[in-house]
XYZ file of C-alpha atoms in Angstrom:
698
model
C 9.005 -101.413 53.932
C 9.786 -100.588 50.277
C 9.464 -103.272 47.712
C 12.621 -104.848 46.596
C 14.297 -104.766 49.949
C 14.271 -107.758 52.380
C 14.095 -107.581 56.146
C 17.086 -108.570 58.179
C 18.126 -108.573 61.761
C 20.860 -106.371 63.185
C 22.640 -109.613 64.588
C 23.760 -110.828 61.276
C 22.865 -113.201 58.524
C 20.058 -115.628 58.479
C 20.960 -119.002 60.012
C 22.065 -121.522 57.485
C 22.036 -119.118 54.550
C 24.379 -116.658 52.713
C 24.072 -112.725 53.055
C 21.924 -111.079 50.319
C 23.782 -109.006 47.712
C 23.261 -104.983 47.985
C 21.294 -103.298 45.044
C 21.867 -99.810 43.405
C 18.980 -97.140 43.247
C 17.339 -96.957 39.833
C 17.530 -93.557 37.991
C 14.477 -93.758 35.700
C 11.097 -92.130 36.135
C 11.323 -93.183 39.632
C 13.961 -90.593 40.285
C 11.344 -88.069 39.854
C 8.209 -89.789 41.028
C 7.977 -91.776 44.170
C 6.042 -95.088 44.788
C 3.052 -93.147 45.985
C 2.932 -90.904 42.620
C 4.463 -87.871 44.210
C 7.495 -85.726 42.988
C 10.819 -86.483 44.410
C 13.263 -83.817 45.662
C 15.287 -84.256 42.403
C 12.138 -83.525 40.314
C 11.712 -80.311 42.372
C 15.327 -79.216 41.943
C 15.248 -79.746 38.267
C 11.997 -77.806 37.759
C 13.281 -74.855 39.700
C 16.511 -74.766 37.607
C 14.537 -74.950 34.333
C 12.107 -72.089 35.591
C 14.948 -69.883 36.587
C 16.674 -70.462 33.188
C 13.522 -69.598 31.240
C 12.707 -66.382 33.156
C 16.203 -65.030 32.896
C 16.579 -66.025 29.292
C 13.123 -64.094 28.484
C 14.426 -61.052 30.406
C 17.574 -61.110 28.541
C 15.704 -61.470 25.177
C 13.325 -58.603 26.249
C 16.212 -56.286 27.044
C 17.975 -57.119 23.649
C 14.725 -56.569 21.607
C 14.072 -53.266 23.398
C 17.573 -51.902 22.979
C 17.545 -53.068 19.353
C 14.286 -51.243 18.502
C 15.594 -47.993 20.110
C 17.743 -47.335 17.151
C 14.684 -46.538 15.041
C 13.375 -44.135 17.559
C 16.644 -42.389 17.739
C 16.586 -42.193 13.784
C 13.106 -40.584 14.042
C 14.440 -38.069 16.474
C 17.431 -37.238 14.327
C 15.247 -36.648 11.267
C 12.917 -34.429 13.344
C 15.898 -32.497 14.824
C 17.225 -31.859 11.346
C 13.816 -30.657 10.101
C 13.490 -28.314 13.135
C 16.547 -26.404 11.910
C 14.856 -26.015 8.456
C 11.634 -24.850 10.262
C 13.596 -22.192 12.229
C 15.174 -20.881 8.974
C 11.717 -20.840 7.190
C 10.351 -18.582 10.093
C 13.336 -16.246 9.741
C 13.032 -16.015 5.950
C 9.301 -15.436 6.090
C 9.586 -12.690 8.689
C 12.228 -10.921 6.597
C 10.066 -11.274 3.441
C 7.180 -9.748 5.369
C 9.413 -6.856 6.541
C 10.628 -6.121 3.022
C 7.129 -6.296 1.504
C 5.341 -4.233 4.126
C 8.178 -1.625 4.065
C 7.818 -1.163 0.374
C 3.982 -0.874 0.544
C 4.351 1.589 3.387
C 6.748 3.696 1.366
C 4.397 3.792 -1.514
C 1.252 4.582 0.526
C 3.190 7.462 2.227
C 4.331 8.576 -1.110
C 0.695 8.400 -2.394
C -0.506 10.466 0.597
C 2.186 13.010 -0.299
C 0.917 13.182 -3.918
C -2.632 13.837 -2.409
C -1.518 16.362 -0.042
C 0.734 18.140 -2.836
C -2.552 18.705 -4.805
C -4.042 20.677 -1.865
C -2.315 24.042 -1.437
C -3.090 24.167 2.299
C -1.498 20.714 2.743
C 1.657 21.595 0.621
C 4.056 21.598 3.651
C 2.656 18.090 4.707
C 2.891 16.859 1.159
C 6.520 17.791 0.963
C 7.226 16.049 4.256
C 5.232 12.908 3.377
C 7.085 12.557 0.051
C 10.393 12.917 1.733
C 9.473 10.246 4.345
C 8.145 7.902 1.597
C 11.456 8.347 -0.213
C 13.345 7.623 3.016
C 11.348 4.384 3.608
C 11.995 3.195 0.206
C 15.585 3.794 0.444
C 15.699 2.015 3.800
C 13.775 -0.822 2.171
C 16.256 -1.171 -0.607
C 19.142 -1.463 1.878
C 17.170 -3.932 3.960
C 16.111 -6.053 1.076
C 19.715 -6.185 -0.263
C 21.120 -7.189 3.164
C 18.141 -9.806 3.724
C 18.824 -11.423 0.394
C 22.558 -11.661 1.057
C 22.023 -12.894 4.585
C 19.391 -15.552 3.719
C 21.733 -16.885 1.011
C 24.482 -17.109 3.480
C 22.309 -18.704 6.063
C 21.035 -21.238 3.411
C 24.678 -22.024 2.787
C 25.197 -22.834 6.398
C 21.852 -24.690 6.757
C 23.081 -28.163 5.790
C 25.792 -28.020 8.392
C 23.278 -26.759 10.927
C 20.839 -29.639 10.133
C 23.710 -32.173 10.383
C 25.069 -30.775 13.581
C 21.596 -30.336 15.199
C 20.703 -33.952 14.438
C 23.977 -35.317 15.237
C 23.959 -33.702 18.594
C 20.413 -35.425 19.107
C 21.825 -38.745 18.130
C 24.828 -38.585 20.519
C 22.565 -37.394 23.486
C 20.454 -40.630 23.033
C 23.476 -42.792 23.788
C 24.018 -44.228 27.232
C 23.570 -47.348 29.276
C 26.534 -48.943 27.333
C 24.948 -48.436 24.020
C 26.369 -45.836 21.486
C 24.783 -44.485 18.464
C 26.294 -42.664 15.465
C 24.366 -40.857 12.931
C 22.611 -37.582 11.837
C 20.164 -36.159 9.352
C 20.940 -35.091 5.926
C 18.804 -32.415 4.242
C 17.313 -32.853 0.775
C 17.940 -31.042 -1.353
C 21.414 -30.668 -0.265
C 22.007 -27.298 -1.942
C 19.859 -24.184 -1.978
C 17.338 -23.856 -4.790
C 15.765 -20.665 -3.486
C 15.266 -17.647 -5.657
C 15.571 -14.349 -3.857
C 15.132 -12.085 -6.853
C 11.758 -11.056 -5.605
C 13.397 -9.508 -2.492
C 15.334 -7.356 -5.055
C 12.186 -6.191 -6.827
C 12.165 -2.551 -6.521
C 9.495 0.200 -6.431
C 10.721 2.840 -9.220
C 10.162 6.155 -7.350
C 12.569 8.074 -9.729
C 10.928 11.384 -10.597
C 8.479 11.254 -7.710
C 9.952 14.218 -5.968
C 9.972 16.333 -9.065
C 6.359 15.206 -9.887
C 5.240 16.153 -6.358
C 6.923 19.553 -6.646
C 5.054 20.191 -9.957
C 1.807 19.127 -8.271
C 2.388 21.581 -5.457
C 3.271 24.459 -7.932
C 0.155 23.671 -10.130
C -2.029 23.442 -7.035
C -0.752 26.822 -5.813
C -1.322 28.395 -9.247
C -4.775 26.915 -9.154
C -5.501 28.260 -5.753
C -4.284 31.860 -6.592
C -6.382 31.871 -9.827
C -9.342 30.572 -7.930
C -8.951 33.230 -5.287
C -8.729 35.893 -8.011
C -11.639 34.386 -9.825
C -13.717 34.353 -6.774
C -12.948 37.986 -5.885
C -13.795 39.020 -9.485
C -17.059 37.181 -9.225
C -17.946 38.818 -6.069
C -17.155 42.228 -7.413
C -19.442 41.512 -10.351
C -22.228 40.241 -8.021
C -22.019 43.344 -5.861
C -22.139 45.591 -8.925
C -25.089 43.852 -10.288
C -27.342 43.225 -7.327
C -25.188 42.523 -4.189
C -25.037 46.156 -3.078
C -28.781 46.571 -2.524
C -30.090 48.720 -1.043
C -27.178 50.889 -2.170
C -26.623 51.693 -5.881
C -26.175 48.739 -8.163
C -27.574 47.570 -11.591
C -30.613 45.843 -9.852
C -31.424 48.949 -7.894
C -30.827 51.377 -10.813
C -32.875 49.169 -13.223
C -35.797 49.244 -10.731
C -35.643 53.029 -10.235
C -34.849 54.170 -13.699
C -36.645 51.716 -15.764
C -39.174 50.401 -13.467
C -38.134 46.737 -13.853
C -39.273 44.099 -11.465
C -39.892 40.314 -11.094
C -38.191 38.154 -13.645
C -37.109 41.148 -15.645
C -35.052 42.382 -12.763
C -34.205 39.353 -10.422
C -32.031 39.762 -7.470
C -29.664 37.110 -6.348
C -29.109 36.874 -2.531
C -25.683 35.214 -2.712
C -22.743 34.986 -5.056
C -23.037 31.304 -5.154
C -26.283 31.586 -6.914
C -25.074 34.211 -9.392
C -23.099 34.221 -12.564
C -22.310 36.860 -15.204
C -25.061 35.991 -17.366
C -27.432 37.558 -14.785
C -26.335 41.289 -15.446
C -26.235 40.663 -19.152
C -29.953 39.638 -19.074
C -30.718 42.481 -16.898
C -29.025 45.048 -19.228
C -30.979 43.723 -22.159
C -34.214 44.250 -20.248
C -33.059 47.676 -19.029
C -31.927 49.072 -22.421
C -35.034 47.736 -24.152
C -37.240 49.459 -21.554
C -35.194 52.715 -21.717
C -35.266 52.687 -25.518
C -39.010 52.203 -25.709
C -39.735 55.059 -23.143
C -37.266 57.478 -24.673
C -39.025 60.113 -26.944
C -37.131 62.919 -28.771
C -39.478 65.772 -28.031
C -37.719 68.428 -25.988
C -39.086 71.963 -25.900
C -35.794 73.427 -27.219
C -32.913 72.456 -29.341
C -30.670 71.540 -26.309
C -33.206 69.191 -24.845
C -33.902 67.630 -28.245
C -30.079 67.030 -28.609
C -29.863 65.489 -25.055
C -32.929 63.123 -25.931
C -31.712 62.277 -29.390
C -28.225 61.285 -27.939
C -29.722 59.176 -25.173
C -31.892 57.402 -27.647
C -29.019 56.718 -29.942
C -27.030 55.488 -26.978
C -29.809 53.168 -25.680
C -30.301 51.659 -29.135
C -26.645 51.145 -29.559
C -26.314 49.657 -26.020
C -29.201 47.356 -26.582
C -27.605 46.104 -29.827
C -24.362 45.459 -27.992
C -25.735 43.726 -24.992
C -27.690 41.366 -27.303
C -24.441 40.572 -29.106
C -22.931 39.783 -25.668
C -22.810 36.286 -24.375
C -22.025 34.278 -21.278
C -21.014 30.471 -21.566
C -19.845 27.973 -18.917
C -18.014 25.366 -20.895
C -17.942 21.526 -20.090
C -14.340 21.737 -18.942
C -15.303 24.291 -16.309
C -13.871 27.284 -18.229
C -16.046 30.261 -19.288
C -16.533 32.281 -22.440
C -17.765 35.809 -21.439
C -18.337 38.736 -23.891
C -19.883 41.582 -22.001
C -19.535 44.585 -24.256
C -17.840 47.759 -22.955
C -19.950 50.899 -23.589
C -18.367 54.217 -24.490
C -18.313 56.883 -21.760
C -16.511 59.848 -23.620
C -16.032 61.285 -26.972
C -12.758 59.275 -27.587
C -14.444 56.091 -26.898
C -17.469 57.039 -28.999
C -15.357 57.646 -32.004
C -14.387 53.900 -31.909
C -17.953 52.790 -32.314
C -20.809 52.837 -34.848
C -22.282 55.816 -33.024
C -19.540 57.727 -34.795
C -19.388 55.970 -38.095
C -23.104 55.263 -38.814
C -24.933 57.661 -40.948
C -27.909 57.976 -38.629
C -28.218 61.776 -38.143
C -30.649 63.707 -40.287
C -29.521 66.511 -42.508
C -31.216 69.517 -44.260
C -30.116 72.003 -46.817
C -29.342 75.270 -45.280
C -27.587 78.540 -46.345
C -24.382 77.007 -44.920
C -24.964 74.008 -47.014
C -25.893 70.606 -46.044
C -26.319 70.655 -42.259
C -26.463 67.835 -39.666
C -29.057 67.978 -36.939
C -29.839 65.929 -33.779
C -33.476 65.754 -35.084
C -35.484 67.157 -37.825
C -37.493 68.788 -34.903
C -34.562 71.124 -34.385
C -35.442 74.826 -34.722
C -32.351 75.056 -37.067
C -33.651 72.465 -39.499
C -35.524 74.852 -41.974
C -34.396 73.607 -45.312
C -35.189 70.671 -47.332
C -34.346 67.274 -46.047
C -30.935 66.030 -47.336
C -30.557 62.559 -46.286
C -28.428 61.390 -43.204
C -24.740 61.598 -42.298
C -22.371 60.314 -39.577
C -20.577 62.241 -36.961
C -17.455 61.128 -38.580
C -18.417 62.943 -41.691
C -19.328 66.087 -39.720
C -15.828 66.028 -38.169
C -14.323 65.578 -41.664
C -16.235 68.718 -42.834
C -18.484 66.824 -45.219
C -21.603 68.331 -43.634
C -22.011 71.512 -41.677
C -22.840 71.728 -37.958
C -26.246 73.119 -36.833
C -25.884 76.273 -34.844
C -29.211 75.635 -32.981
C -28.713 72.080 -31.630
C -24.967 71.741 -31.785
C -25.006 68.113 -32.561
C -21.472 66.745 -32.694
C -19.278 63.952 -31.159
C -18.899 65.889 -28.023
C -22.631 65.958 -27.444
C -22.770 62.144 -28.182
C -19.806 61.471 -25.788
C -21.544 63.336 -22.942
C -24.694 61.221 -23.155
C -22.888 58.230 -21.660
C -20.423 59.948 -19.661
C -22.872 61.405 -17.173
C -24.326 58.081 -16.177
C -21.075 56.153 -16.240
C -18.987 58.512 -14.015
C -21.372 58.676 -11.132
C -22.687 55.800 -8.823
C -26.433 56.504 -9.591
C -25.871 55.763 -13.205
C -26.724 52.290 -14.608
C -23.690 52.536 -16.961
C -21.394 52.972 -13.928
C -22.347 49.570 -12.504
C -22.289 48.009 -15.918
C -18.676 49.099 -16.439
C -17.899 47.556 -13.000
C -19.550 44.365 -13.994
C -17.594 44.313 -17.499
C -14.352 44.858 -15.768
C -15.022 42.203 -13.260
C -16.058 39.805 -15.968
C -12.786 40.161 -17.770
C -10.779 39.585 -14.680
C -13.002 36.611 -13.758
C -12.760 35.037 -17.263
C -8.999 35.225 -17.161
C -8.603 33.988 -13.593
C -11.175 31.286 -14.057
C -9.672 29.966 -17.283
C -6.273 30.000 -15.683
C -7.685 28.049 -12.753
C -9.218 25.460 -15.012
C -5.989 25.146 -17.038
C -4.044 24.786 -13.929
C -6.418 22.139 -12.532
C -6.336 20.287 -15.823
C -2.491 20.279 -15.748
C -2.616 19.280 -11.981
C -4.897 16.296 -12.877
C -2.553 15.225 -15.620
C 0.234 15.195 -13.029
C -2.033 13.360 -10.612
C -2.616 10.614 -13.247
C 1.164 10.304 -13.650
C 1.278 9.911 -9.879
C -1.368 7.386 -9.901
C 0.363 5.450 -12.667
C 3.723 5.617 -10.760
C 1.937 4.355 -7.614
C 0.318 1.593 -9.419
C 3.428 0.270 -11.176
C 5.319 0.479 -7.933
C 2.714 -1.563 -6.100
C 2.551 -4.102 -8.871
C 6.369 -4.411 -8.841
C 6.411 -4.843 -5.111
C 3.686 -7.391 -4.974
C 4.175 -9.343 -8.246
C 6.087 -12.420 -6.897
C 7.181 -13.415 -3.462
C 10.482 -15.158 -2.938
C 10.646 -18.797 -3.961
C 11.983 -20.570 -0.860
C 13.513 -23.891 -1.414
C 16.416 -24.264 1.180
C 18.308 -27.373 1.902
C 15.844 -29.631 3.661
C 12.739 -28.285 1.884
C 11.902 -31.709 0.773
C 12.730 -33.222 3.977
C 15.664 -34.545 6.188
C 16.656 -38.078 6.191
C 18.054 -39.522 9.401
C 20.596 -42.314 9.351
C 21.506 -43.906 12.693
C 23.853 -46.798 13.472
C 24.154 -48.714 16.722
C 27.704 -49.856 17.559
C 27.980 -53.608 18.282
C 29.703 -55.445 21.178
C 27.256 -54.221 23.830
C 27.092 -57.092 26.373
C 23.707 -58.185 27.662
C 23.589 -57.488 31.379
C 24.628 -60.784 33.084
C 24.590 -59.969 36.919
C 21.589 -62.327 37.462
C 21.812 -64.525 34.519
C 25.521 -65.644 34.661
C 24.719 -68.737 36.706
C 22.031 -69.788 34.158
C 22.973 -68.417 30.730
C 26.265 -67.878 28.824
C 27.249 -64.316 28.124
C 25.851 -62.536 24.981
C 26.295 -59.274 23.131
C 23.849 -56.991 21.320
C 24.637 -56.997 17.552
C 25.246 -53.818 15.637
C 22.134 -52.236 13.867
C 20.901 -49.324 11.793
C 17.788 -47.370 11.134
C 16.690 -44.844 8.678
C 13.745 -42.315 9.010
C 12.694 -39.065 7.283
C 10.893 -35.941 8.382
C 9.365 -33.152 6.417
C 7.767 -29.765 7.358
C 4.032 -29.488 7.579
C 1.961 -26.387 8.514
C 0.662 -26.402 12.058
C -3.112 -25.449 12.104
C -2.877 -24.415 15.671
C -0.476 -21.586 14.739
C -2.637 -19.844 12.073
C -2.860 -16.822 14.280
C 0.700 -17.017 15.463
C 2.224 -13.831 16.692
C 5.774 -14.068 15.128
C 5.505 -10.876 13.158
C 3.598 -8.994 16.011
C 6.637 -9.929 18.329
C 9.051 -8.795 15.623
C 7.419 -5.370 15.243
C 6.793 -5.067 19.036
C 10.692 -5.675 19.566
C 11.454 -2.916 17.105
C 8.970 -0.577 18.653
C 10.174 -1.353 22.303
C 13.645 -0.267 21.363
C 12.449 3.217 20.441
C 13.902 2.899 17.011
C 10.555 3.861 15.319
C 10.009 7.041 17.009
C 12.043 9.938 15.607
C 11.836 11.083 12.244
C 8.620 9.383 11.069
C 5.499 11.314 10.645
C 2.636 10.615 13.005
C 0.941 7.487 11.891
C 3.579 6.048 9.529
C 4.861 3.559 12.148
C 1.305 2.364 12.870
C 0.766 2.045 9.073
C 3.842 -0.180 8.684
C 2.744 -2.239 11.709
C -0.660 -2.863 10.212
C 0.827 -3.817 6.822
C 3.452 -5.983 8.447
C 0.944 -7.854 10.475
C -1.441 -8.126 7.642
C 1.202 -9.991 5.590
C -0.527 -13.259 6.374
C -4.093 -12.058 5.547
C -5.765 -11.814 2.109
C -4.137 -8.325 1.965
C -7.367 -6.533 2.101
C -5.286 -4.937 4.872
C -3.369 -2.888 2.123
C -6.628 -1.124 1.088
C -7.818 -0.852 4.777
C -4.485 0.410 6.228
C -3.601 2.505 3.193
C -7.080 4.048 2.875
C -7.112 4.618 6.631
C -3.750 6.544 6.398
C -5.020 8.647 3.454
C -8.161 9.440 5.314
C -5.979 11.186 7.921
C -5.404 13.954 5.390
C -7.929 16.627 6.504
C -8.865 19.240 3.945
C -8.998 17.163 0.790
C -12.387 18.487 -0.584
C -14.689 16.620 -2.749
C -14.477 17.542 -6.497
C -10.777 18.618 -6.113
C -7.900 16.962 -7.866
C -6.604 15.614 -4.508
C -9.927 14.080 -3.888
C -9.870 12.368 -7.224
C -6.375 11.133 -6.721
C -7.191 9.789 -3.130
C -10.025 7.748 -4.640
C -7.816 6.550 -7.471
C -5.194 5.399 -5.168
C -7.763 3.641 -3.015
C -8.966 1.696 -6.158
C -5.440 0.679 -6.942
C -4.760 -0.688 -3.508
C -8.190 -2.446 -3.581
C -7.244 -4.122 -6.837
C -3.637 -4.867 -6.171
C -4.223 -8.634 -6.034
C -1.754 -9.271 -3.317
C -2.050 -12.961 -2.418
C -2.332 -14.154 1.191
C 0.637 -15.688 2.739
C 0.302 -18.828 4.869
C 1.635 -17.768 8.252
C 1.261 -21.030 10.012
C 4.459 -22.264 11.558
C 6.013 -25.350 10.169
C 6.591 -28.392 12.331
C 8.429 -31.766 11.496
C 6.325 -34.760 10.670
C 7.696 -38.264 9.929
C 7.200 -39.230 6.289
C 8.359 -42.010 3.988
C 12.147 -41.940 3.405
C 11.779 -43.061 -0.238
C 9.466 -40.145 -1.071
C 12.029 -37.712 0.244
C 14.971 -39.324 -1.685
C 12.907 -39.850 -4.779
C 11.860 -36.116 -4.938
C 15.556 -35.237 -4.530
C 16.467 -37.620 -7.341
C 18.262 -40.290 -5.374
C 17.911 -43.998 -5.191
C 16.886 -45.084 -1.710
C 18.867 -48.180 -1.076
C 22.130 -46.916 -2.582
C 21.847 -43.518 -0.830
C 21.309 -44.935 2.597
C 24.261 -47.488 2.154
C 26.434 -44.548 1.041
C 25.425 -42.400 3.975
C 25.906 -45.264 6.505
C 29.361 -45.810 5.135
C 30.381 -42.198 5.521
C 29.332 -41.921 9.087
C 32.194 -41.788 11.735
C 32.042 -44.313 14.402
C 32.176 -41.730 17.124
C 32.943 -38.019 17.681
C 31.192 -34.824 18.348
C 28.644 -33.058 16.024
C 31.490 -31.197 14.172
C 32.918 -34.631 13.044
C 29.620 -35.346 11.343
C 29.546 -32.039 9.636
C 33.074 -32.533 8.327
C 32.307 -36.135 7.211
C 29.364 -35.465 5.289
C 30.478 -32.636 2.961
C 32.329 -29.466 2.485
C 30.608 -27.519 5.217
C 33.359 -26.179 7.284
C 32.519 -25.598 10.993
C 34.685 -22.451 10.879
C 31.993 -20.777 8.642
C 29.765 -20.354 11.616
C 31.977 -17.575 13.103
C 30.375 -15.847 15.953
C 27.574 -17.394 17.937
C 25.201 -14.515 16.644
C 24.827 -14.466 12.828
C 23.460 -11.117 11.377
C 20.876 -11.999 8.836
C 20.122 -8.377 7.828
C 20.451 -4.741 8.941
C 17.201 -2.708 9.173
C 17.823 1.000 8.580
C 15.048 2.781 10.400
C 13.554 5.552 8.122
C 14.130 9.069 9.114
C 16.742 8.175 11.824
C 19.807 6.611 10.109
C 19.888 4.052 12.870
C 20.513 0.445 11.901
C 19.052 -2.303 13.778
C 20.868 -5.752 13.310
C 18.629 -8.804 12.955
C 20.472 -11.748 14.348
C 20.065 -15.458 14.548
C 22.054 -17.475 17.254
C 23.609 -20.251 15.177
C 24.660 -22.495 18.122
C 21.151 -22.452 19.373
C 20.019 -23.300 15.898
C 22.502 -26.074 15.396
C 22.325 -27.586 18.868
C 25.680 -28.249 20.583
C 27.950 -27.569 17.640
């Protein structure tokens, strides 16, 4: 029986007493804890109600907190989406610049090869074709660079709208579950600050065609002169010693004068021989013949023959000693091999006719000229000497015995000159060959000198063109180059889910919120060896556009230079030098060989800087840094952007709301950035960008 309660009987009140009054239950601690210290039913009910309230309140708070934080994630995604559009543009611009630069370099290397080939007569047709191909490549490059610069400028004009549209589509796509977001990313700088003038830098090839034509003309002239010089030299060699064992100067000197050894050397090939050899041989020969020639014939006729031969040998020895042969430093020659008279007419033009070297005596006919004082007709007193010219003039009388006169003197050389067994016959052949050789050789040297001057002009033109092409690359600073700032606003009025909590909590709404983020582009190290340019070139090759009209190897050269755009540009020297090495027949020591080496040095020293070909990817950065770089105040700019955002709509609404970027400017889905004219074919390959893919769901 509980305390506070009295026992009673069911039959009524206690005898003699009044009924006890009824007492109310007490609601104090006793309502929750019974007499035995345990929890009452009321306590258990209250505890359960409080627990359910706390659990559902925590769940509601967690839901609200989670949804509230998502606005920052959406802002991050919006900034990255905007930067992705800038990254795509950067890849396009870099590929176009690589194409323009590599085409220019290809054209000049092909031009250079044409210059080298033009210096080699055997390669003249190939030289003309190479020069023509180089010109067509540079013309195609000019058209392409012009269209690329215009296309990139137009694309940069559209880039802000693309950034806004791409990011706005991303923001809208993140809405759902009763929560809506409004926002987009804005690029900074907002207007293009790129400089595309480098794309318009041109390689001046004016006059190159005419220069190459002059090279080919001079090379042909050099070749023809060399052929004449070589032929004349071989004729001289054969007349001197190349005809052995048949008659020649070497054979006649050995037979007639007994010369041998160093006095009468024989040269086995024309390559070891020059016109100094017959001159030295003639000096030895006439010295030997003069020393062995005695005027002591048994009769007047024999005396005259001997006297004439001796006079001729003495005259010839004097003349050959006056002769000379010189090879000058510039490769030309100075040759003076004297011609010897072979008849009376020619003798009259020499000192044999004018020198008073013939003895005279006083005879009945007066002062008489003799071939020798041993002449039987020389019976009178000696009367000095006289010349054959004086004899013909009647100043002295002829001798009836010896008959010495100009005719006799002329016959002395005529006999050995007019027949192959005479030394003078072969000397005359050598003299004639030497004159032809000197003329042709000096013409060859002069042509080579002029050709080298033209080759220097070609090298200068090549160097200036390479410098013009590689001086400065385009300065790319498109909208979004500093970064893209994402602004996202979460709409208010979103009710916290109340299906389970309505019995425990009053209804609540998620308040409005906003977040700001920024993303900029950073190089992705994992893409250092990316194949963007390789894919671009493979796409052109696969279309067959590079086949017709180009010389074999030119397309390969362009491919190597294009893919070498991202290297330290040793590829210019490697690829260009390899292309020049394909020119067979460029002999060492020739102007073509010199020019080829010179072009190699120019390419090696071109100083082309490597280009960072790593692809760019968005990374989150400090919003203040992006805005500060663009010259904006962070807080004021963010407030202004938030205020300009539409509450809802599609991506186009955001484009319109944030500036003068008309959606209509997009035009077709595919935007033609540039048109590549394939050299040698006239075919144009349009290079397109799909704007809707670039801008998301615009």
